[in-house]
Coordinates of C-alpha atoms in Angstrom, one line a residue:
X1 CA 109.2 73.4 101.1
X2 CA 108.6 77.4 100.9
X3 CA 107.4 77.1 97.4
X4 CA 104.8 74.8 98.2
X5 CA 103.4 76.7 101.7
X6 CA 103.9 79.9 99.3
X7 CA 101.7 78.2 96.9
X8 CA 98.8 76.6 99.4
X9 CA 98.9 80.4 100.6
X10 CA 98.3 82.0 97.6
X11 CA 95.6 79.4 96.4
X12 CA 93.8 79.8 100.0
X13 CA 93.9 83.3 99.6
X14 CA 92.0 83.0 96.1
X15 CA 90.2 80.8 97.2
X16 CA 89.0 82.6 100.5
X17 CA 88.0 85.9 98.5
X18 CA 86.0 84.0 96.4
X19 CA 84.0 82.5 98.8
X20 CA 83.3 85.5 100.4
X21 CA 82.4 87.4 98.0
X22 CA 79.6 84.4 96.5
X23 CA 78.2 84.1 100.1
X24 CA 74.7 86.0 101.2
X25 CA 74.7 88.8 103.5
X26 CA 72.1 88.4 106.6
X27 CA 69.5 90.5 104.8
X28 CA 69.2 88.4 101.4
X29 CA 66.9 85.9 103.4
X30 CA 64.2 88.3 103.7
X31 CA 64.4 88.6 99.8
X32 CA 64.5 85.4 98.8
X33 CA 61.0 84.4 100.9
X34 CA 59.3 87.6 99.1
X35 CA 60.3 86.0 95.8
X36 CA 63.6 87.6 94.5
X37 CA 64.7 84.0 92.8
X38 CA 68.1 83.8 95.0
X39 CA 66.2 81.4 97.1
X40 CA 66.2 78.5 93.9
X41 CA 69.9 78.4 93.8
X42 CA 72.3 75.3 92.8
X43 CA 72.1 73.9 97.0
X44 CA 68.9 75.2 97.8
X45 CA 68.1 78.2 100.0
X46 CA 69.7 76.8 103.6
X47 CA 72.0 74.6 101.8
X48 CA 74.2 77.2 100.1
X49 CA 74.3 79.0 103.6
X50 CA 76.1 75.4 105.2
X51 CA 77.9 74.1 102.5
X52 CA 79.5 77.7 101.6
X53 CA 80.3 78.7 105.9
X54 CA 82.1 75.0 106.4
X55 CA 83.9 75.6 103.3
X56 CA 84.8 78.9 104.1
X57 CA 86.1 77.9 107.5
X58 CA 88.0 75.3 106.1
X59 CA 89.7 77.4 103.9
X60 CA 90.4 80.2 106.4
X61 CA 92.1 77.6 108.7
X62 CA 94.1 76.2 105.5
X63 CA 94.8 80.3 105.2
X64 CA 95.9 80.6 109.0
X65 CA 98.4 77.9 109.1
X66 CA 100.3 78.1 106.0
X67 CA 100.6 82.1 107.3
X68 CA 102.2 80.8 110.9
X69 CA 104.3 78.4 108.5
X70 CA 105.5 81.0 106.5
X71 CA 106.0 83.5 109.8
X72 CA 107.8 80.4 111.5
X73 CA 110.0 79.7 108.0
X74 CA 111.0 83.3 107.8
X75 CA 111.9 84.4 111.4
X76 CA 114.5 81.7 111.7
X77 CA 117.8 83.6 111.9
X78 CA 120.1 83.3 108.5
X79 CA 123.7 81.4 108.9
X80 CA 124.9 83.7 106.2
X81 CA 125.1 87.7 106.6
X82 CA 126.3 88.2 103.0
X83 CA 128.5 87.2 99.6
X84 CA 131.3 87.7 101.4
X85 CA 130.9 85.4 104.0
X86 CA 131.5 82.6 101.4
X87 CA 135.0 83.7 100.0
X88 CA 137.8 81.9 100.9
X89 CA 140.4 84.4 102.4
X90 CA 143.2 81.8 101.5
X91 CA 142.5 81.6 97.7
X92 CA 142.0 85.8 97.6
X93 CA 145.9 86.3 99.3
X94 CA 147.4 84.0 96.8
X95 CA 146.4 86.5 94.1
X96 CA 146.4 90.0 95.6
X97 CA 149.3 91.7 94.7
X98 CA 152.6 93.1 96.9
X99 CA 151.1 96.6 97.4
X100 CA 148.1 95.1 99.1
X101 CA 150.2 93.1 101.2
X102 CA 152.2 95.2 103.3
X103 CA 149.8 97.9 104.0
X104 CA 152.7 99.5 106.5
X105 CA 155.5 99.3 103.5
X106 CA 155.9 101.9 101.2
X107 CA 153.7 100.9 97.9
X108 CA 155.8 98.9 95.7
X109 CA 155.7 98.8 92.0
X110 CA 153.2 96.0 90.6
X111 CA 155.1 94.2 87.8
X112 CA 153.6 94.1 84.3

């Protein structure tokens, strides 16, 4: 599930730069009516401005929901603190040698 939100996001992000960046500042329609050949472009000169703005907010929302996903996925608290958490403690005695054992007893020899 994290992959693919991590994916969507990543995509969106692209995909939101990109759409930026191909988009007309507020001062490129004075240039196109004097000529500049901006205005003859693949949608037309007021189609591009729709078409890329509705796209663009479509992608932004896709953007802003898979970020809540992702903050909502990753502030859930973790059931496990660490490796150690999933040791048995049984299993681990059954092998630990005498001198571990009695802490409070003079260390005893470890046989070979």
């Amino acid at each position: 599930m994290e992959t693919l939100v991590w994916v969507v996001h990543v995509v969106m992000a692209v995909m939101l730069v990109g759409l930026v960046l191909v988009q007309h500042g507020k001062g490129a329609d004075m240039g196109a009516a004097f000529g500049s050949g901006s205005a003859g472009s693949l949608f037309g000169s007021s189609g591009s401005a729709n078409f890329l703005s509705r796209s663009t907010a479509v992608v932004a929302t896709v953007f802003f929901i898979t970020s809540l996903t992702l903050t909502y996925l990753y502030a859930q608290p973790k059931q496990e603190t660490g490796v150690m958490d999933r040791v048995d403690v049984n299993t681990l005695q059954k092998g630990v040698p005498a001198a571990v054992d009695a802490p409070d007893s003079k260390v005893k020899e470890i046989p070979k």
